Short mmCIF file of C-alpha atoms in Angstrom, two decimals:
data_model
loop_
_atom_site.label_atom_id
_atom_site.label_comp_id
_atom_site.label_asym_id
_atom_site.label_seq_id
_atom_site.Cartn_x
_atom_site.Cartn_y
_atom_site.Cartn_z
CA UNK B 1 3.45 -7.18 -22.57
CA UNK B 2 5.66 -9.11 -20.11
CA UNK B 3 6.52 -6.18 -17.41
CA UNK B 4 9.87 -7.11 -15.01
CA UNK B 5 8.96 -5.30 -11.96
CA UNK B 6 12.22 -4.78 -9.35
CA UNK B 7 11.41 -3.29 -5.68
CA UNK B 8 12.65 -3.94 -2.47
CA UNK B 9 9.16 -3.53 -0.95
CA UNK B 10 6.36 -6.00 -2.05
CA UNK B 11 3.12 -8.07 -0.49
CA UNK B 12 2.42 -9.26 2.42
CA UNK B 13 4.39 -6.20 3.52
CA UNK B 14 2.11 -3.47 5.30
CA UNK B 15 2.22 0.05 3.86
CA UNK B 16 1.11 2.18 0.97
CA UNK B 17 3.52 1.76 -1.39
CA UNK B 18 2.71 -2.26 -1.54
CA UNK B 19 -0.83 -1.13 -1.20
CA UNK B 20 0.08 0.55 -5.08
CA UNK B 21 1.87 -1.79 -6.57
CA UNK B 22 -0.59 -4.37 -5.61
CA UNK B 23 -2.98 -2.25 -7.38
CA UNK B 24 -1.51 -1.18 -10.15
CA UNK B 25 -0.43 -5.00 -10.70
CA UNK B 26 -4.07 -6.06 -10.09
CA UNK B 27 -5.30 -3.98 -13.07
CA UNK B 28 -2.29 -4.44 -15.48
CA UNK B 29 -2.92 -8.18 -14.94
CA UNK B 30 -6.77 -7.95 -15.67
CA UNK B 31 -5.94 -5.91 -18.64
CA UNK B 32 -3.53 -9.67 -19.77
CA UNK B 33 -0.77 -8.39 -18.93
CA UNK B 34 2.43 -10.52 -17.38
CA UNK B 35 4.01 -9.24 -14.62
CA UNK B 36 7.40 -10.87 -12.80
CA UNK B 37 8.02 -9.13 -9.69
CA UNK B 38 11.62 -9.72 -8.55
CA UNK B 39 11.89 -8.63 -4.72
CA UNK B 40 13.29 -9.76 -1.17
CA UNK B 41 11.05 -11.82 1.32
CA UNK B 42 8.84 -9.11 3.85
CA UNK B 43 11.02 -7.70 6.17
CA UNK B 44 10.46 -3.89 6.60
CA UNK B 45 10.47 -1.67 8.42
CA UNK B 46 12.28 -4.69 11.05
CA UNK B 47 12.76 -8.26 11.74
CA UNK B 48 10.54 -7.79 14.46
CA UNK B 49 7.35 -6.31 12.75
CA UNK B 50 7.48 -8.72 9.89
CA UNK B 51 8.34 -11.49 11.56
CA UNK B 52 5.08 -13.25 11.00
CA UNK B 53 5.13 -12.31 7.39
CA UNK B 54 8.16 -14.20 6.75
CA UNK B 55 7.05 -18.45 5.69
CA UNK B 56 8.31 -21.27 3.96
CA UNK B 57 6.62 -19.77 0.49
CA UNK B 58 8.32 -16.77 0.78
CA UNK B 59 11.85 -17.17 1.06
CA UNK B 60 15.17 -16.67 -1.12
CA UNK B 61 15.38 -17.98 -4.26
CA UNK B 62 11.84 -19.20 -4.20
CA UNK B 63 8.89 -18.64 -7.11
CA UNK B 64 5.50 -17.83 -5.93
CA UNK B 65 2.01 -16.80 -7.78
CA UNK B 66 1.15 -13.52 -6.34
CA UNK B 67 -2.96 -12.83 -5.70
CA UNK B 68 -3.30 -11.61 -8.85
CA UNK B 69 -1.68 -14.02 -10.73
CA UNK B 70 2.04 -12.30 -11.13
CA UNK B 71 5.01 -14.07 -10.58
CA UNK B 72 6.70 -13.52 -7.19
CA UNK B 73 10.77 -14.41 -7.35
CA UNK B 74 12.50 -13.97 -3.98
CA UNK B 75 15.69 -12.58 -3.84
CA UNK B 76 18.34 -12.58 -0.76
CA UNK B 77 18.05 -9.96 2.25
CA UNK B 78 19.58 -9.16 5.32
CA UNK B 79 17.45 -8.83 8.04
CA UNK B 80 18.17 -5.73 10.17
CA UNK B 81 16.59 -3.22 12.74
CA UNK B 82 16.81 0.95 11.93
CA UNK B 83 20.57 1.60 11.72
CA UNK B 84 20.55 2.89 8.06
CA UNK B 85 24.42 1.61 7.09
CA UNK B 86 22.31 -1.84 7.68
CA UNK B 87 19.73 -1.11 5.67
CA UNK B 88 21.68 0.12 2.40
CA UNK B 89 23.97 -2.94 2.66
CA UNK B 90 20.46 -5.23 2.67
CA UNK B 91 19.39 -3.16 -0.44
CA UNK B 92 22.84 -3.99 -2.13
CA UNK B 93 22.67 -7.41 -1.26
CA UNK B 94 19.34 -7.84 -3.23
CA UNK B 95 19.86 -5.54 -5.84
CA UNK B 96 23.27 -7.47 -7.05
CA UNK B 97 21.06 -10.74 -6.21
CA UNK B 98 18.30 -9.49 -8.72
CA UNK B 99 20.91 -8.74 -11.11
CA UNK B 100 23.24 -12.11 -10.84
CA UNK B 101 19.96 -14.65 -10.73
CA UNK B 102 18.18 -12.62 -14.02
CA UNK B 103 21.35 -12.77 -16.00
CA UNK B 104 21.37 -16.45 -15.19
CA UNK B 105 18.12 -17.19 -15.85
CA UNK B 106 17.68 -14.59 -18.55
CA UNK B 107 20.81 -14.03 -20.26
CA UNK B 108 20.70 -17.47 -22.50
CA UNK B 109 17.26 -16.71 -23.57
CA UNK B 110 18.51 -13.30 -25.14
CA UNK B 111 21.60 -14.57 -26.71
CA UNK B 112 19.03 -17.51 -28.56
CA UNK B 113 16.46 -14.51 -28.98
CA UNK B 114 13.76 -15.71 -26.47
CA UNK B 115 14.25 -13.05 -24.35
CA UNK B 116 10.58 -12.75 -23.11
CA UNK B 117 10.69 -9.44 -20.89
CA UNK B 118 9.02 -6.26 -22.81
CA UNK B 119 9.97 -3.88 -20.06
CA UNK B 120 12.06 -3.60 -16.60
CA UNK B 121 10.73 -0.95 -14.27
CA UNK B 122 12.93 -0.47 -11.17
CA UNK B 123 11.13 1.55 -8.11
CA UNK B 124 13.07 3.66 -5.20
CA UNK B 125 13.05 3.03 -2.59
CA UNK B 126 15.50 1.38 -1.85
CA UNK B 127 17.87 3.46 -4.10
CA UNK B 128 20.21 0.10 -5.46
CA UNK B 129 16.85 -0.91 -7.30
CA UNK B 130 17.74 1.81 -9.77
CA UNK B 131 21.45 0.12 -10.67
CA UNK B 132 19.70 -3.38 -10.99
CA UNK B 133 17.68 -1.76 -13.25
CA UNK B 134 19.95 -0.18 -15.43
CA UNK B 135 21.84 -3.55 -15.21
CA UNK B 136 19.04 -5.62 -16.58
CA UNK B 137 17.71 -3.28 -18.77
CA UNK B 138 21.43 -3.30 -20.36
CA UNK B 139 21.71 -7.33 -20.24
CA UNK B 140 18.23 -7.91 -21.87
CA UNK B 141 18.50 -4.92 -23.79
CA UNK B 142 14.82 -3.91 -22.57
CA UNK B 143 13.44 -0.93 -22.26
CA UNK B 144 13.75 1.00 -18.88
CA UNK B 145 11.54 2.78 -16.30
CA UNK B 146 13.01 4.20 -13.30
CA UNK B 147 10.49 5.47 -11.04
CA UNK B 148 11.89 7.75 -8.00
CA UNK B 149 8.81 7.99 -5.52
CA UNK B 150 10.66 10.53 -3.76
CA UNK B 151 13.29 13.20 -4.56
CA UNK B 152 16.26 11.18 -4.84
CA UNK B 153 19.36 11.62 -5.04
CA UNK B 154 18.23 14.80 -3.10
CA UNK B 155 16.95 12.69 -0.05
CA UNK B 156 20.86 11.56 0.64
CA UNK B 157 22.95 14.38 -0.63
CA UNK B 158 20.59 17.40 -0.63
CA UNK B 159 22.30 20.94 -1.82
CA UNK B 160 25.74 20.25 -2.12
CA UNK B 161 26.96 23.32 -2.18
CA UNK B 162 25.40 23.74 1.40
CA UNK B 163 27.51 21.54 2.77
CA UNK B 164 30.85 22.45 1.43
CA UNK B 165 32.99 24.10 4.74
CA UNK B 166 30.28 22.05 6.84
CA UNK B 167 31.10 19.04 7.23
CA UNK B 168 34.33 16.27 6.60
CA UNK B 169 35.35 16.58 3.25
CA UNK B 170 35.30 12.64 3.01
CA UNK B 171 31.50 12.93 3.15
CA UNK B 172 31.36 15.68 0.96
CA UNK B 173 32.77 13.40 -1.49
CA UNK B 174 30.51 10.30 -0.31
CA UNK B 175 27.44 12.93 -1.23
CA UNK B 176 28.92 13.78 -4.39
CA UNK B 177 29.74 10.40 -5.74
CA UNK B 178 26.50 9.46 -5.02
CA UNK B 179 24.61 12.27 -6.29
CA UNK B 180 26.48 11.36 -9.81
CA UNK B 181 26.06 7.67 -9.58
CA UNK B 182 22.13 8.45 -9.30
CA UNK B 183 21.80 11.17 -11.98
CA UNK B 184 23.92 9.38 -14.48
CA UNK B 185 21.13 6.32 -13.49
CA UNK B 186 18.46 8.71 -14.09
CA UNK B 187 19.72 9.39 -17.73
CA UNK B 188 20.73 6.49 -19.01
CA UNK B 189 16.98 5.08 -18.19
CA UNK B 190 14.38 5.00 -21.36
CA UNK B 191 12.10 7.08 -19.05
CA UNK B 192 11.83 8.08 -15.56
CA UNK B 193 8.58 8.48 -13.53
CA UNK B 194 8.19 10.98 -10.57
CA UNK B 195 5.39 12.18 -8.83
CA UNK B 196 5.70 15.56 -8.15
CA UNK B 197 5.85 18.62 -10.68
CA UNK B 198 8.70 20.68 -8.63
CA UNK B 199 10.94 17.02 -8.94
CA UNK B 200 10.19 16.49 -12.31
CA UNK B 201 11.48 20.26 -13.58
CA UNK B 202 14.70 19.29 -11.33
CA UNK B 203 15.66 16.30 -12.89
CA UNK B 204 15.21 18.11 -16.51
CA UNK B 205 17.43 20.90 -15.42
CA UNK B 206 20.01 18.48 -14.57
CA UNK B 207 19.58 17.25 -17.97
CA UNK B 208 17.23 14.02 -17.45
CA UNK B 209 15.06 14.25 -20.28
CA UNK B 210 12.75 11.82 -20.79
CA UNK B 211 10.90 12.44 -16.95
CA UNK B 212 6.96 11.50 -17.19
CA UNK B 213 5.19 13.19 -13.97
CA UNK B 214 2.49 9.98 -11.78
CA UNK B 215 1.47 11.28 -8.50
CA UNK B 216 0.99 8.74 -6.08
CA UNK B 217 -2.69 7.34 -5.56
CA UNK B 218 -5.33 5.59 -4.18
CA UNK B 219 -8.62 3.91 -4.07
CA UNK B 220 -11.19 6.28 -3.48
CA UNK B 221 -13.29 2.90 -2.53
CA UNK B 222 -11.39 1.28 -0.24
CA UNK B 223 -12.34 3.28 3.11
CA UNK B 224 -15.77 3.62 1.65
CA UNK B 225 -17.81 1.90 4.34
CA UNK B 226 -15.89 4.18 6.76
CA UNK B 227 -18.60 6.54 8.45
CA UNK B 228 -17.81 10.18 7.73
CA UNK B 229 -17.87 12.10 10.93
CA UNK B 230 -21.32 13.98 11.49
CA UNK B 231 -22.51 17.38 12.91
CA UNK B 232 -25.01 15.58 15.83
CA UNK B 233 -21.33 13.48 16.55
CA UNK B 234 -19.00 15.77 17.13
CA UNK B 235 -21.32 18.62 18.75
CA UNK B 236 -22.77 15.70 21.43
CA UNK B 237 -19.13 15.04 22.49
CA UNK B 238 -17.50 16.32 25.64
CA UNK B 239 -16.42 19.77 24.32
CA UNK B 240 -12.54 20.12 24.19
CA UNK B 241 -12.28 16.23 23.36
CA UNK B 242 -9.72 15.35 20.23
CA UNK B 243 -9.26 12.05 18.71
CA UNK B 244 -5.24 12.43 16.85
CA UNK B 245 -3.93 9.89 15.00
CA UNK B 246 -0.47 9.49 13.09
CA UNK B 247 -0.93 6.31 11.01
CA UNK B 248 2.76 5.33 8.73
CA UNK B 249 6.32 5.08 9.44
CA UNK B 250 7.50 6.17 12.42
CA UNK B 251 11.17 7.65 11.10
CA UNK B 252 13.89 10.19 11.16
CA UNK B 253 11.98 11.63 7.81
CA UNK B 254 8.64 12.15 9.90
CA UNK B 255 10.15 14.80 12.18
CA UNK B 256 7.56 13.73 14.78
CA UNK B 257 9.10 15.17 17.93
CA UNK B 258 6.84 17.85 16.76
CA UNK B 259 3.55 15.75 18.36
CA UNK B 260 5.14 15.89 21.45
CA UNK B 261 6.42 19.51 21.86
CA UNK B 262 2.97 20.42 20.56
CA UNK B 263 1.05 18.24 23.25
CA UNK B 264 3.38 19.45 25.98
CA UNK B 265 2.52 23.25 24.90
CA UNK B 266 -1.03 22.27 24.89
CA UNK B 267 -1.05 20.53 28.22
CA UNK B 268 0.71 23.93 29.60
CA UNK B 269 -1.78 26.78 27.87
CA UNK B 270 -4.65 24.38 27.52
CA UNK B 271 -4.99 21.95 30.44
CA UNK B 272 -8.98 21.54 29.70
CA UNK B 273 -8.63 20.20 26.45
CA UNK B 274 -8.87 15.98 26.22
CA UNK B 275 -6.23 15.03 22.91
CA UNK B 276 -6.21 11.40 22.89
CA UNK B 277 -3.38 10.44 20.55
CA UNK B 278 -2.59 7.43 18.79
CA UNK B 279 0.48 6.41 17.19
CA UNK B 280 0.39 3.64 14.75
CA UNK B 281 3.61 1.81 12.72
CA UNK B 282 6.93 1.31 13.20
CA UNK B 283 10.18 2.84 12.31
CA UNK B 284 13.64 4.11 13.60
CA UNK B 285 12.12 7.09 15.77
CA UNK B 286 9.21 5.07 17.98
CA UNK B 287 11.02 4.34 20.42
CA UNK B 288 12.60 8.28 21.13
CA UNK B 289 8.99 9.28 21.09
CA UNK B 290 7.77 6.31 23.45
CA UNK B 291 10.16 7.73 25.81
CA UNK B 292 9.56 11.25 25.01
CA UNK B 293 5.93 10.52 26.18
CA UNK B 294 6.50 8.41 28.73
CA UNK B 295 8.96 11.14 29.88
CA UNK B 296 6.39 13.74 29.98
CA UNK B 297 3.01 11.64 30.95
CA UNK B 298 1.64 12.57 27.27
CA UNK B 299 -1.52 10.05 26.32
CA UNK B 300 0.05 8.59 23.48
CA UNK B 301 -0.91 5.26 22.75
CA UNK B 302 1.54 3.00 20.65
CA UNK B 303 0.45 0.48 17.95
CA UNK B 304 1.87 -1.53 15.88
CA UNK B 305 1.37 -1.46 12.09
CA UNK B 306 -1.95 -2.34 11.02
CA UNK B 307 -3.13 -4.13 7.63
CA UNK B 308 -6.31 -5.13 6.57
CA UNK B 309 -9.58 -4.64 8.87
CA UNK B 310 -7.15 -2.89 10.82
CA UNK B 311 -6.18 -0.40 8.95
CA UNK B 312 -10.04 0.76 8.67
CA UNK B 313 -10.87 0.38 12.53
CA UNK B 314 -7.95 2.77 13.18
CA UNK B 315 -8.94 5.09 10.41
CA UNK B 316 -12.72 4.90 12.07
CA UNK B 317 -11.22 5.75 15.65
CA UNK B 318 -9.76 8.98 14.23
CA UNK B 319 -11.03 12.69 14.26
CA UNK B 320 -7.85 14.55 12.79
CA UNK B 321 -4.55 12.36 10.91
CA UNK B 322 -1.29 13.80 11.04
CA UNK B 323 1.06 13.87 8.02
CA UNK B 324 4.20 15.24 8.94
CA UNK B 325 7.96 15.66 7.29
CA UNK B 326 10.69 17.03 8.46
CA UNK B 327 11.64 20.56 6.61
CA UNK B 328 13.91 20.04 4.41
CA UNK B 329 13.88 21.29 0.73
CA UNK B 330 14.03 17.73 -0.86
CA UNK B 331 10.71 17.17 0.68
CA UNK B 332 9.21 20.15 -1.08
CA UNK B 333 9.02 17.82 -4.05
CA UNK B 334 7.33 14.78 -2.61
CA UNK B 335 4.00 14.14 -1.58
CA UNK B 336 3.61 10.96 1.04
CA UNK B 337 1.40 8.29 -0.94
CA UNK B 338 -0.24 8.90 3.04
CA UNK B 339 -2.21 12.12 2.21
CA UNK B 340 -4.23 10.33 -0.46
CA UNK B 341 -5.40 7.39 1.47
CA UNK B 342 -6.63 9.60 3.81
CA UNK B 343 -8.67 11.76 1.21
CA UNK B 344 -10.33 8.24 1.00
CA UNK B 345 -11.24 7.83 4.66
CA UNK B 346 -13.13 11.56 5.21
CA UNK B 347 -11.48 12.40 7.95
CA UNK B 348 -10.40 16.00 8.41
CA UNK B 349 -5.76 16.19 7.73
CA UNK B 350 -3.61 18.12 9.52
CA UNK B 351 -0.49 18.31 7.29
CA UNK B 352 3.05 19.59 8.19
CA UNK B 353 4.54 19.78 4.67
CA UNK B 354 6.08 22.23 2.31
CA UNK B 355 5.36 22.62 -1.51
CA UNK B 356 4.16 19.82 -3.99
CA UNK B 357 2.65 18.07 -0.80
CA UNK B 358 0.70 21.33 0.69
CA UNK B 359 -0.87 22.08 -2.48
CA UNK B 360 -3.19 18.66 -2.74
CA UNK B 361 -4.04 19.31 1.28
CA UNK B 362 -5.48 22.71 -0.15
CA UNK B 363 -6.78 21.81 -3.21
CA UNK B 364 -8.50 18.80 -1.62
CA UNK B 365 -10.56 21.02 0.93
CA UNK B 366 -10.64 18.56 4.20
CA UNK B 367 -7.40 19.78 5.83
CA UNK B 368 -5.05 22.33 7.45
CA UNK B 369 -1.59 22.62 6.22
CA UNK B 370 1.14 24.09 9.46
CA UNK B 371 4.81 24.54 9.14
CA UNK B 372 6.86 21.86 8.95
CA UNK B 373 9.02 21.34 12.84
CA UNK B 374 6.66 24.28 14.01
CA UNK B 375 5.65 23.08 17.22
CA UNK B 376 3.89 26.17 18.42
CA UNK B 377 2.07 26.31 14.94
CA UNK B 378 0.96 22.27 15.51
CA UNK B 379 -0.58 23.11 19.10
CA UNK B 380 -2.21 26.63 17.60
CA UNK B 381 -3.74 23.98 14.96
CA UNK B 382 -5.13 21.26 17.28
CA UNK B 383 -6.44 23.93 19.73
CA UNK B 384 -8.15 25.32 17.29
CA UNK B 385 -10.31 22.13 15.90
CA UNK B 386 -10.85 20.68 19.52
CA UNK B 387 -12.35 24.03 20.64
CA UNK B 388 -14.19 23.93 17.20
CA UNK B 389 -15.69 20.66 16.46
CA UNK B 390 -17.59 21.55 13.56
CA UNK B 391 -13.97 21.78 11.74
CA UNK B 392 -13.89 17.96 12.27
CA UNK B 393 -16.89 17.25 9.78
CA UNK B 394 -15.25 17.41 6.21
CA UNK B 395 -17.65 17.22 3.19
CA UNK B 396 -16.83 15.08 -0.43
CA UNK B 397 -14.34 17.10 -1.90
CA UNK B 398 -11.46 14.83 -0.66
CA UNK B 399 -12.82 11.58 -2.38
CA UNK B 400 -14.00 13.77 -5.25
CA UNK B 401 -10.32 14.70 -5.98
CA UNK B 402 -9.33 11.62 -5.42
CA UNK B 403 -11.83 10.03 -7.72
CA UNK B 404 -10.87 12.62 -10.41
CA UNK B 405 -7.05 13.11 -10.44
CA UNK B 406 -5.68 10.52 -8.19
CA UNK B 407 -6.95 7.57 -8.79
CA UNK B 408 -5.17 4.12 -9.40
CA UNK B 409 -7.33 3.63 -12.37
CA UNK B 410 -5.75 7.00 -14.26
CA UNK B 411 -2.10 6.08 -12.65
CA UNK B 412 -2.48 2.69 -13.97
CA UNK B 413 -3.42 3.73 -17.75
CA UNK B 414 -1.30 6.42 -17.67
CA UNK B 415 1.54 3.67 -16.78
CA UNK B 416 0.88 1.42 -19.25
CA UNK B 417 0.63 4.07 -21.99
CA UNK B 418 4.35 4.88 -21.35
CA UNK B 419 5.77 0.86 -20.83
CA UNK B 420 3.68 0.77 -24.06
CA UNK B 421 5.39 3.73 -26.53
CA UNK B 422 8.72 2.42 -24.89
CA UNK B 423 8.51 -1.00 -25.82
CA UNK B 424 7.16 -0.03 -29.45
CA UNK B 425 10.02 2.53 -29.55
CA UNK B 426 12.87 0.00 -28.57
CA UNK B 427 11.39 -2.76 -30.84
CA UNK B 428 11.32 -0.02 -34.12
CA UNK B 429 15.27 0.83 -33.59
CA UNK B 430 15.18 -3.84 -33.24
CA UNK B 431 13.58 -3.31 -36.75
CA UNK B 432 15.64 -0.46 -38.29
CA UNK B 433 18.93 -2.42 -36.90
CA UNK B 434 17.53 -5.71 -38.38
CA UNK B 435 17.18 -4.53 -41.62
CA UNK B 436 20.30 -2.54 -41.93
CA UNK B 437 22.17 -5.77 -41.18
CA UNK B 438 20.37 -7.77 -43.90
CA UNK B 439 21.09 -4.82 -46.58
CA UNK B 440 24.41 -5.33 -45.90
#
């Protein structure tokens, strides 16, 4: 198959969703696969943080062989900081760019049948991917996967009803129209991946049918060489002593002005305790908590985001990571692709999240799961483990789940299972079409 692959968020990029597709690409590729990845040059979560991903090879409008042998195409961006009005008019911009340049380059191919795309698979974040997808998957006449890694259109408009009497009406009708425009997406695709359970019965009552449940993943080798804390570690440390890391975007979504309530709290009721904290990525909040911190004298350190060796020196430094998400229902339904890199790493989670999310922390048996925003609950938490070291030293079971349920192995299979039964399905009604136009 020749898989058309449309994101806004792609190599060299640092995070864990290009950490996925990278791997899922990888292993579709070794299986002889063709893969065309249509996306804008790196330049999340800033201009400033990617700045020295950006290079001659990767910029508009130029073709590139990605490390696994896909084909990169580079589509026009706008560079821009955290203001999110910024940020959906750079998604526009290279969602109609995918759309204009493939129905240049591809559209005379399919009208002289040589159309050579099997399958378009458009990925949201950012949310125009899903139109371009429709678009192409309309122009080509291809099959359709629209894969919503997290509860949109919920994450924008949430409960309408909610809001009606609370705010403007104009916005009301902003949430509404886009709510629509996003569902009527969502059913007009040949299938539509999510990756929670709760999400996936959503979408069906709305009437999207054809929804096909992928959690997010990892590599349950990738952190392997990372030393799992021992008992002799931990119980020769100065007692009290707390190594806290957050490690991921640094946003409004993150709800992370709960670290530093729950530090100050701690530094009030528990002044003998010794929580170093690191902070590491980028993202529209950093700045409100550097100042929070530097406000209050926490010991917060701030890094920048980390790829590579990196990435597993910061994991090493860690006792305890932090996922956190604001409380909000639409995040009951997603699980940050975060929790399951961690399982890989063996270090003990500490996990403000609701539903879909807090049931892998629990089943996976190397974490704590606290209210979301519940500052008082966050300080009970990390009181608790630095005054109990032993709590730090997690066994297998993390990596064991991983290696058994969340795997990029299974996700990748399980992907190319569905592409597959789509692309036989669209090319049977080719068939059936054909040969009711020759009988008549």
């Amino acid at each position: 198959m020749h898989i058309l692959l449309i994101t806004h968020h792609y190599e060299p990029e640092i995070g864990a969703p290009q950490r996925r597709w990278s791997a899922l690409v990888q292993r579709w590729r070794d299986k002889g696969h063709e893969v065309t990845v249509y996306c804008p040059p790196p330049h999340y979560p800033d201009r400033a943080s990617s700045q020295g991903l950006r290079t001659p090879a990767n910029r508009p409008l130029r073709r590139q062989t990605g490390r696994h042998g896909e084909t990169i195409i580079r589509m026009p961006y706008m560079l821009h900081g955290y203001a999110s009005k910024a940020r959906a008019v750079d998604q526009f911009l290279t969602a109609g760019a995918t759309i204009a340049y493939i129905a240049a380059m591809e559209g005379p191919r399919r009208l002289m049948g040589r159309g050579h795309f099997d399958a378009v698979i458009s990925t949201v974040p950012g949310l125009p991917s899903l139109f371009a997808g429709v678009a192409v998957s309309k122009l080509l006449n291809i099959a359709h996967v629209a894969e919503m890694r997290d509860a949109w259109p919920d994450v924008v408009t949430g409960e309408l009803l909610h809001y009606v009497g609370e705010i403007p009406f104009k916005r009301l009708l902003f949430k509404k129209a886009v709510f629509s425009m996003v569902t009527a997406g969502q059913r007009s695709a040949d299938a539509v991946v999510t990756t929670t359970p709760w999400f996936s019965e959503k979408l069906r009552a709305r009437g999207v049918s054809q929804v096909s449940m992928m959690t997010n993943g990892a590599d349950p080798h990738r952190f392997g060489e990372i030393p799992a804390l021992t008992a002799e570690q931990v119980e020769s440390r100065e007692p009290g002593s707390l190594k806290l890391q957050y490690l991921g975007t640094v946003g409004r979504s993150q709800g992370l002005l709960v670290l530093t309530e729950a530090l100050k709290l701690l530094r009030e009721r528990a002044p003998h305790l010794k929580i170093k904290t690191q902070i590491v990525g980028a993202g529209a909040h950093r700045d409100l908590l550097r100042r929070e911190a530097e406000a209050h004298q926490l010991d917060i350190e701030f890094i920048d985001p980390v790829g590579g060796e990196g990435l597993r020196e910061a994991y090493e430094w860690a006792d305890v990571e932090l996922v956190s998400l604001r409380r909000t229902q639409p995040f009951r339904w997603t699980i940050p692709s975060k929790i399951f890199e961690i399982l890989a790493t063996r270090r003990r989670i500490v996990a403000l999240v609701e539903g879909d999310a807090a049931d892998v922390v629990r089943r996976s048996g190397v974490g704590s799961v606290v209210e979301p925003e519940n500052a008082e609950a966050l300080a009970d938490e990390l009181q608790r483990l630095a005054e109990n070291p032993s709590e730090l030293v997690v066994g297998d079971s993390g990596v064991e789940l991983l290696h058994s349920t969340y795997n990029y192995d299974i996700m990748s299979d399980k992907y190319e299972a569905l592409i597959s039964s789509l692309v036989r399905d669209r090319q049977a009604v080719r068939d059936a079409a054909s040969v009711a136009g020759g009988v008549a």
